[in-house]
Amino acid sequence: MIEKINISVLYVEDEGMIRNSISEMLRRRVETHYVGKDGLEGLELYKEHRPDLVITDIKMPNMNGIEMIREIKNEDSEANVVITSAHSEANFFMNAIELGVSNFLLKPIEKRELFKIIKKFAEVKYLKRQLEKQEQEKKIAQETLRANEEKFRTITTSANDAIIMVNKNGEITYWNPAAERMFEFSSEEIMGEKFAEKIVPEKMKHKMEKGLRFFSKQLQEQPEADTIEMIGQKRSGVLFPAELSVSTVELDGETDVVAVIRDRTEQKMMEQKLRKSEAKYRKVINLTTQGFGITKPGKGFVEVNNALCQMLGYDKEDILGKNPFDFVTPDVEGEIKKQIHLADKENHHRSFDIKFLTRKNEEKYINISSSDLLDDEGNVIGEFSFYNDITKQKKAEERIKRLYQSLMQELDVASSAQSFLLPKWLMLEKNLIVSSNYTPSSKVGGDLFDFVKIDDTRYVAYVGDVSGHGVQAALLMTAVKSTVNMIVESEQGELKPHYIMNRLNKILTDKLLFKNYMTMILGIIDTEKEEIHYFNAGHPPLIQYNINTKKAKLAVEKGSIPIGWDTKIEYKEEEEDILPLKEHLITFFYTDGIFECENKKNVQLGLKGFVDFLEKNIEYDNFAIIPHKIKKELIDHHYDITSDDFTLLAFKKTSPEKEKSAKKLFLIGSALVNTGKIGVQCERMVKEYFKDEDYAAKVEWVVNEAINNIIIHALADKPDTIILLQIEVNEKVKLTIWDKGIEWHLPEMRENQLVEEAKELAEDGRGIPIIYSLASQIKRTRYDEINETIIVVEPDSE
């Protein structure tokens, strides 16, 4: 899945086909987009949503692009606007520049240029937001500094703790309001008095004075606050527990002691309450149904509750002093030891599942959630854990796992069934040859394609892409295939692509698609008229590759919206298009899984990139396996084609083979009974060309043995597949065999192994030695799912 660009885009275009096409591109690539059909609608959308970028046509009804831009700039002078226009509209450009238009795109819009501009504005938007964020942070920092200064000025008057400053003579130089309340002396009364004289009980005065002198000297060397317990005395003579924090401050070159005193009367009361609550806590822990235990290093369990005892079936006395791994099954003892000593350095917490063994030798799955107990310095001094019996949950998970495995087996069956619904990888007709490659991204996929024969000169070919993946998309694919076949069978006369599309849209939208939709390109191929009459419903355009010039070309993007978007739409005949059908032209139907693949640098191939890829990487030698060679080349160039379904259908016109030809093709079913007739025809062909019966018999023998071995070894589990044999007769005979079987390699033969030796072998083991002894060259190569076997048989030298 391609990551969307973080930007909102308003796209305004009055041409419906262009608007729908660009809108679909934007939907896939940007976070948010809005679409308007003219200037008035675009202006309203801008006012409502305030998008980051406006992309607009110039010539539009109701309100043209320049007028709309002017109104938008009146609303927001900083608005970013990109104009799409043809070269002929240059007279509008000066007005656009005066209005501050950010950029221009010439029609037809290149996808790469469009998203290059969009990414630029997204980067500007990001940088702008970063600058705004930095400015805001700076402003906050300044405000915080001013606030801190104000707090510093008021902290001593608003503090709840008594803050007292004492000079080197032990005299009080500062006394805040909290100190007045705590000790019942006003600031005027206490200033200049000895610190220990007024606020410390008589028997502790000498000790406090001595302590202050000690702290004053010590803090000069290491100015860090220290805290001690003390007893304070109010003016009324009431004593109270207090906490004294001492530090130093430099004032006018002198070191004064700052004492912060906190009344701990309430805290002491809370500690007493805490001790009482601990007793209640123990009672609650013992009442809970969740197991609980505390362990300490070298001591094992020091505390357990009743629930843990019941869970394990032991008395409390039997558990205390032991470690958790004393109660686990032998097969997991090492794992629990590892988990117990494996702590997260940040939160010292861990959770894991372990099998325990009860007193009755019953296995129980227990989830342990543990946290470390730490001392004041952060050292681990123990561990407290909660124990939950998850035996029922684990057994349920095991049942779910078995159900999942069963489901995956059923998906394998569904995948096999889906493969039967798709056409054979190769079709060989009188004037036409068709080759295809389909690989779903998961077990089953949502791509569909077919090649349906209408009569001897006409065929229906289509490729579609149902939104989504998996079983739902695959089921929809099956329904679409059946519906297309039904329409073709019932309307074999003057079939028109737009008519089939309209029937499909109505049937599927009403009954099947619901929230899904489907892009599709469908063509009627006429070998007599030598043309492809097709209709495109939101699908990637056709590509034609010229064998002579080695150039590939995208068809004009003509057509309409995808099936399922609008039940009321009528696809029109004028939206159809025509391409030539010639022997030197290969036509490609495909889905977006091909051109949306990415390389290791996360760069997408793209439509133009796919066209360039065909021109640079496909050496045309034989049409039969060209879709499989394309896929192999993409993989070899490190493109990831696994994230979406891969569908590529290719076809070209052929001439009927002459009675006496130096090159012939044979399409063979994978049954041994078919091979004999093919061998005879190859023998006759060689005999007519070379006038050599022995040579012809040798070729027939090789043909029969080669095809039989491929069927037995490569196609043993694929009885429904087909084999294509090509025989070329020139100075020697070259046999090329293509099969969609397993990756099977010919075994190596020892030198000088003759036909006579092969005859002595058992019936099912002599084929390979015969081929090696009769052929001068044998080569077997794999292109994706297709095996190519080349065998050269030379005539005997005189």
mmCIF file of N, CA, C and O in Angstrom, residues 295 301 308 312 322-343 350-357 364-370 372 383 385-388:
data_model
loop_
_atom_site.group_PDB
_atom_site.id
_atom_site.type_symbol
_atom_site.label_atom_id
_atom_site.label_comp_id
_atom_site.label_asym_id
_atom_site.label_seq_id
_atom_site.Cartn_x
_atom_site.Cartn_y
_atom_site.Cartn_z
ATOM 1 N N THR A 295 7.879 -12.274 45.851
ATOM 2 C CA THR A 295 9.112 -13.068 45.980
ATOM 3 C C THR A 295 10.285 -12.130 46.204
ATOM 4 O O THR A 295 10.274 -10.976 45.753
ATOM 5 N N PHE A 301 9.046 -17.145 47.698
ATOM 6 C CA PHE A 301 7.800 -16.480 48.064
ATOM 7 C C PHE A 301 7.855 -16.046 49.536
ATOM 8 O O PHE A 301 8.147 -16.851 50.427
ATOM 9 N N LEU A 308 -3.968 -17.892 45.040
ATOM 10 C CA LEU A 308 -2.825 -18.603 44.466
ATOM 11 C C LEU A 308 -2.704 -19.988 45.088
ATOM 12 O O LEU A 308 -2.390 -20.958 44.385
ATOM 13 N N LEU A 312 -2.942 -23.511 42.824
ATOM 14 C CA LEU A 312 -1.905 -24.546 42.762
ATOM 15 C C LEU A 312 -2.245 -25.787 43.589
ATOM 16 O O LEU A 312 -1.599 -26.824 43.447
ATOM 17 N N LYS A 322 9.517 -21.119 48.623
ATOM 18 C CA LYS A 322 9.834 -21.738 47.333
ATOM 19 C C LYS A 322 9.746 -20.700 46.218
ATOM 20 O O LYS A 322 9.179 -19.616 46.387
ATOM 21 N N ASN A 323 10.286 -21.061 45.070
ATOM 22 C CA ASN A 323 10.274 -20.181 43.906
ATOM 23 C C ASN A 323 9.177 -20.603 42.934
ATOM 24 O O ASN A 323 8.761 -21.772 42.929
ATOM 25 N N PRO A 324 8.705 -19.690 42.087
ATOM 26 C CA PRO A 324 7.652 -20.047 41.130
ATOM 27 C C PRO A 324 8.008 -21.237 40.247
ATOM 28 O O PRO A 324 7.154 -22.060 39.933
ATOM 29 N N PHE A 325 9.286 -21.356 39.850
ATOM 30 C CA PHE A 325 9.637 -22.446 38.936
ATOM 31 C C PHE A 325 9.662 -23.808 39.626
ATOM 32 O O PHE A 325 9.848 -24.838 38.986
ATOM 33 N N ASP A 326 9.463 -23.809 40.950
ATOM 34 C CA ASP A 326 9.313 -25.099 41.631
ATOM 35 C C ASP A 326 7.954 -25.730 41.348
ATOM 36 O O ASP A 326 7.740 -26.905 41.639
ATOM 37 N N PHE A 327 7.029 -24.941 40.732
ATOM 38 C CA PHE A 327 5.670 -25.431 40.502
ATOM 39 C C PHE A 327 5.330 -25.553 39.014
ATOM 40 O O PHE A 327 4.190 -25.836 38.660
ATOM 41 N N VAL A 328 6.310 -25.331 38.118
ATOM 42 C CA VAL A 328 6.020 -25.407 36.684
ATOM 43 C C VAL A 328 6.309 -26.805 36.174
ATOM 44 O O VAL A 328 6.989 -27.608 36.816
ATOM 45 N N THR A 329 5.785 -27.106 34.970
ATOM 46 C CA THR A 329 6.062 -28.397 34.338
ATOM 47 C C THR A 329 7.522 -28.426 33.902
ATOM 48 O O THR A 329 8.103 -27.384 33.569
ATOM 49 N N PRO A 330 8.156 -29.598 33.893
ATOM 50 C CA PRO A 330 9.598 -29.680 33.596
ATOM 51 C C PRO A 330 9.984 -29.071 32.248
ATOM 52 O O PRO A 330 11.086 -28.541 32.106
ATOM 53 N N ASP A 331 9.092 -29.113 31.257
ATOM 54 C CA ASP A 331 9.450 -28.640 29.917
ATOM 55 C C ASP A 331 9.550 -27.118 29.826
ATOM 56 O O ASP A 331 10.084 -26.583 28.852
ATOM 57 N N VAL A 332 9.024 -26.383 30.829
ATOM 58 C CA VAL A 332 9.073 -24.923 30.754
ATOM 59 C C VAL A 332 9.861 -24.305 31.898
ATOM 60 O O VAL A 332 9.873 -23.096 32.061
ATOM 61 N N GLU A 333 10.551 -25.118 32.712
ATOM 62 C CA GLU A 333 11.283 -24.582 33.855
ATOM 63 C C GLU A 333 12.318 -23.553 33.417
ATOM 64 O O GLU A 333 12.457 -22.488 34.013
ATOM 65 N N GLY A 334 13.044 -23.862 32.346
ATOM 66 C CA GLY A 334 14.061 -22.930 31.861
ATOM 67 C C GLY A 334 13.465 -21.628 31.368
ATOM 68 O O GLY A 334 14.022 -20.555 31.587
ATOM 69 N N GLU A 335 12.286 -21.703 30.757
ATOM 70 C CA GLU A 335 11.644 -20.502 30.236
ATOM 71 C C GLU A 335 11.212 -19.568 31.358
ATOM 72 O O GLU A 335 11.396 -18.359 31.287
ATOM 73 N N ILE A 336 10.632 -20.095 32.433
ATOM 74 C CA ILE A 336 10.186 -19.227 33.535
ATOM 75 C C ILE A 336 11.376 -18.606 34.257
ATOM 76 O O ILE A 336 11.327 -17.452 34.677
ATOM 77 N N LYS A 337 12.467 -19.362 34.396
ATOM 78 C CA LYS A 337 13.663 -18.776 35.002
ATOM 79 C C LYS A 337 14.151 -17.597 34.162
ATOM 80 O O LYS A 337 14.552 -16.552 34.695
ATOM 81 N N LYS A 338 14.092 -17.764 32.861
ATOM 82 C CA LYS A 338 14.512 -16.690 31.964
ATOM 83 C C LYS A 338 13.601 -15.481 32.115
ATOM 84 O O LYS A 338 14.065 -14.334 32.191
ATOM 85 N N GLN A 339 12.285 -15.707 32.168
ATOM 86 C CA GLN A 339 11.332 -14.613 32.248
ATOM 87 C C GLN A 339 11.407 -13.893 33.593
ATOM 88 O O GLN A 339 11.265 -12.678 33.673
ATOM 89 N N ILE A 340 11.601 -14.646 34.663
ATOM 90 C CA ILE A 340 11.651 -14.048 35.999
ATOM 91 C C ILE A 340 12.813 -13.066 36.110
ATOM 92 O O ILE A 340 12.716 -12.023 36.759
ATOM 93 N N HIS A 341 13.925 -13.371 35.449
ATOM 94 C CA HIS A 341 15.105 -12.513 35.541
ATOM 95 C C HIS A 341 15.229 -11.567 34.351
ATOM 96 O O HIS A 341 16.228 -10.870 34.220
ATOM 97 N N LEU A 342 14.181 -11.523 33.516
ATOM 98 C CA LEU A 342 14.202 -10.653 32.348
ATOM 99 C C LEU A 342 13.333 -9.433 32.633
ATOM 100 O O LEU A 342 12.124 -9.495 32.576
ATOM 101 N N ALA A 343 13.939 -8.321 32.989
ATOM 102 C CA ALA A 343 13.172 -7.132 33.377
ATOM 103 C C ALA A 343 13.354 -6.030 32.348
ATOM 104 O O ALA A 343 14.429 -5.852 31.789
ATOM 105 N N ARG A 350 6.888 -7.278 33.262
ATOM 106 C CA ARG A 350 6.839 -8.317 32.234
ATOM 107 C C ARG A 350 5.583 -9.155 32.427
ATOM 108 O O ARG A 350 5.038 -9.243 33.542
ATOM 109 N N SER A 351 5.144 -9.720 31.335
ATOM 110 C CA SER A 351 3.950 -10.578 31.378
ATOM 111 C C SER A 351 4.187 -11.754 30.445
ATOM 112 O O SER A 351 4.638 -11.581 29.311
ATOM 113 N N PHE A 352 3.877 -12.963 30.908
ATOM 114 C CA PHE A 352 4.106 -14.142 30.082
ATOM 115 C C PHE A 352 3.194 -15.276 30.554
ATOM 116 O O PHE A 352 2.642 -15.239 31.654
ATOM 117 N N ASP A 353 3.039 -16.276 29.690
ATOM 118 C CA ASP A 353 2.202 -17.444 29.988
ATOM 119 C C ASP A 353 3.087 -18.664 30.237
ATOM 120 O O ASP A 353 4.026 -18.909 29.472
ATOM 121 N N ILE A 354 2.776 -19.422 31.292
ATOM 122 C CA ILE A 354 3.577 -20.591 31.661
ATOM 123 C C ILE A 354 2.639 -21.706 32.122
ATOM 124 O O ILE A 354 1.593 -21.455 32.717
ATOM 125 N N LYS A 355 3.060 -22.940 31.855
ATOM 126 C CA LYS A 355 2.294 -24.089 32.353
ATOM 127 C C LYS A 355 2.739 -24.460 33.774
ATOM 128 O O LYS A 355 3.915 -24.697 34.015
ATOM 129 N N PHE A 356 1.783 -24.451 34.700
ATOM 130 C CA PHE A 356 2.041 -24.872 36.080
ATOM 131 C C PHE A 356 1.514 -26.290 36.293
ATOM 132 O O PHE A 356 0.609 -26.741 35.588
ATOM 133 N N LEU A 357 2.081 -26.962 37.287
ATOM 134 C CA LEU A 357 1.658 -28.306 37.649
ATOM 135 C C LEU A 357 1.096 -28.261 39.072
ATOM 136 O O LEU A 357 1.794 -27.896 40.017
ATOM 137 N N LYS A 364 -1.906 -26.564 34.231
ATOM 138 C CA LYS A 364 -2.702 -25.349 34.114
ATOM 139 C C LYS A 364 -1.871 -24.267 33.424
ATOM 140 O O LYS A 364 -0.693 -24.085 33.751
ATOM 141 N N TYR A 365 -2.515 -23.574 32.481
ATOM 142 C CA TYR A 365 -1.864 -22.426 31.858
ATOM 143 C C TYR A 365 -2.110 -21.209 32.744
ATOM 144 O O TYR A 365 -3.256 -20.853 33.033
ATOM 145 N N ILE A 366 -1.030 -20.562 33.189
ATOM 146 C CA ILE A 366 -1.129 -19.410 34.079
ATOM 147 C C ILE A 366 -0.458 -18.212 33.412
ATOM 148 O O ILE A 366 0.670 -18.311 32.915
ATOM 149 N N ASN A 367 -1.180 -17.080 33.402
ATOM 150 C CA ASN A 367 -0.557 -15.832 32.948
ATOM 151 C C ASN A 367 0.022 -15.125 34.169
ATOM 152 O O ASN A 367 -0.668 -14.904 35.158
ATOM 153 N N ILE A 368 1.317 -14.810 34.100
ATOM 154 C CA ILE A 368 1.989 -14.116 35.202
ATOM 155 C C ILE A 368 2.295 -12.682 34.766
ATOM 156 O O ILE A 368 2.949 -12.462 33.743
ATOM 157 N N SER A 369 1.799 -11.724 35.537
ATOM 158 C CA SER A 369 2.101 -10.315 35.297
ATOM 159 C C SER A 369 2.906 -9.816 36.488
ATOM 160 O O SER A 369 2.391 -9.736 37.608
ATOM 161 N N SER A 370 4.200 -9.500 36.243
ATOM 162 C CA SER A 370 5.126 -9.214 37.356
ATOM 163 C C SER A 370 5.723 -7.822 37.245
ATOM 164 O O SER A 370 5.939 -7.299 36.153
ATOM 165 N N ASP A 372 8.906 -5.400 39.361
ATOM 166 C CA ASP A 372 9.982 -5.444 40.346
ATOM 167 C C ASP A 372 9.724 -4.464 41.481
ATOM 168 O O ASP A 372 9.181 -3.365 41.284
ATOM 169 N N GLU A 383 9.928 -8.888 43.955
ATOM 170 C CA GLU A 383 9.017 -8.907 42.816
ATOM 171 C C GLU A 383 7.613 -9.250 43.310
ATOM 172 O O GLU A 383 7.444 -10.146 44.150
ATOM 173 N N SER A 385 3.753 -10.296 41.855
ATOM 174 C CA SER A 385 3.170 -10.861 40.634
ATOM 175 C C SER A 385 1.702 -11.209 40.851
ATOM 176 O O SER A 385 1.294 -11.602 41.951
ATOM 177 N N PHE A 386 0.937 -11.058 39.759
ATOM 178 C CA PHE A 386 -0.448 -11.507 39.727
ATOM 179 C C PHE A 386 -0.532 -12.729 38.815
ATOM 180 O O PHE A 386 0.102 -12.772 37.751
ATOM 181 N N TYR A 387 -1.321 -13.714 39.252
ATOM 182 C CA TYR A 387 -1.419 -14.992 38.543
ATOM 183 C C TYR A 387 -2.884 -15.200 38.111
ATOM 184 O O TYR A 387 -3.793 -15.134 38.947
ATOM 185 N N ASN A 388 -3.087 -15.427 36.806
ATOM 186 C CA ASN A 388 -4.429 -15.660 36.276
ATOM 187 C C ASN A 388 -4.484 -17.020 35.585
ATOM 188 O O ASN A 388 -3.640 -17.324 34.720
#
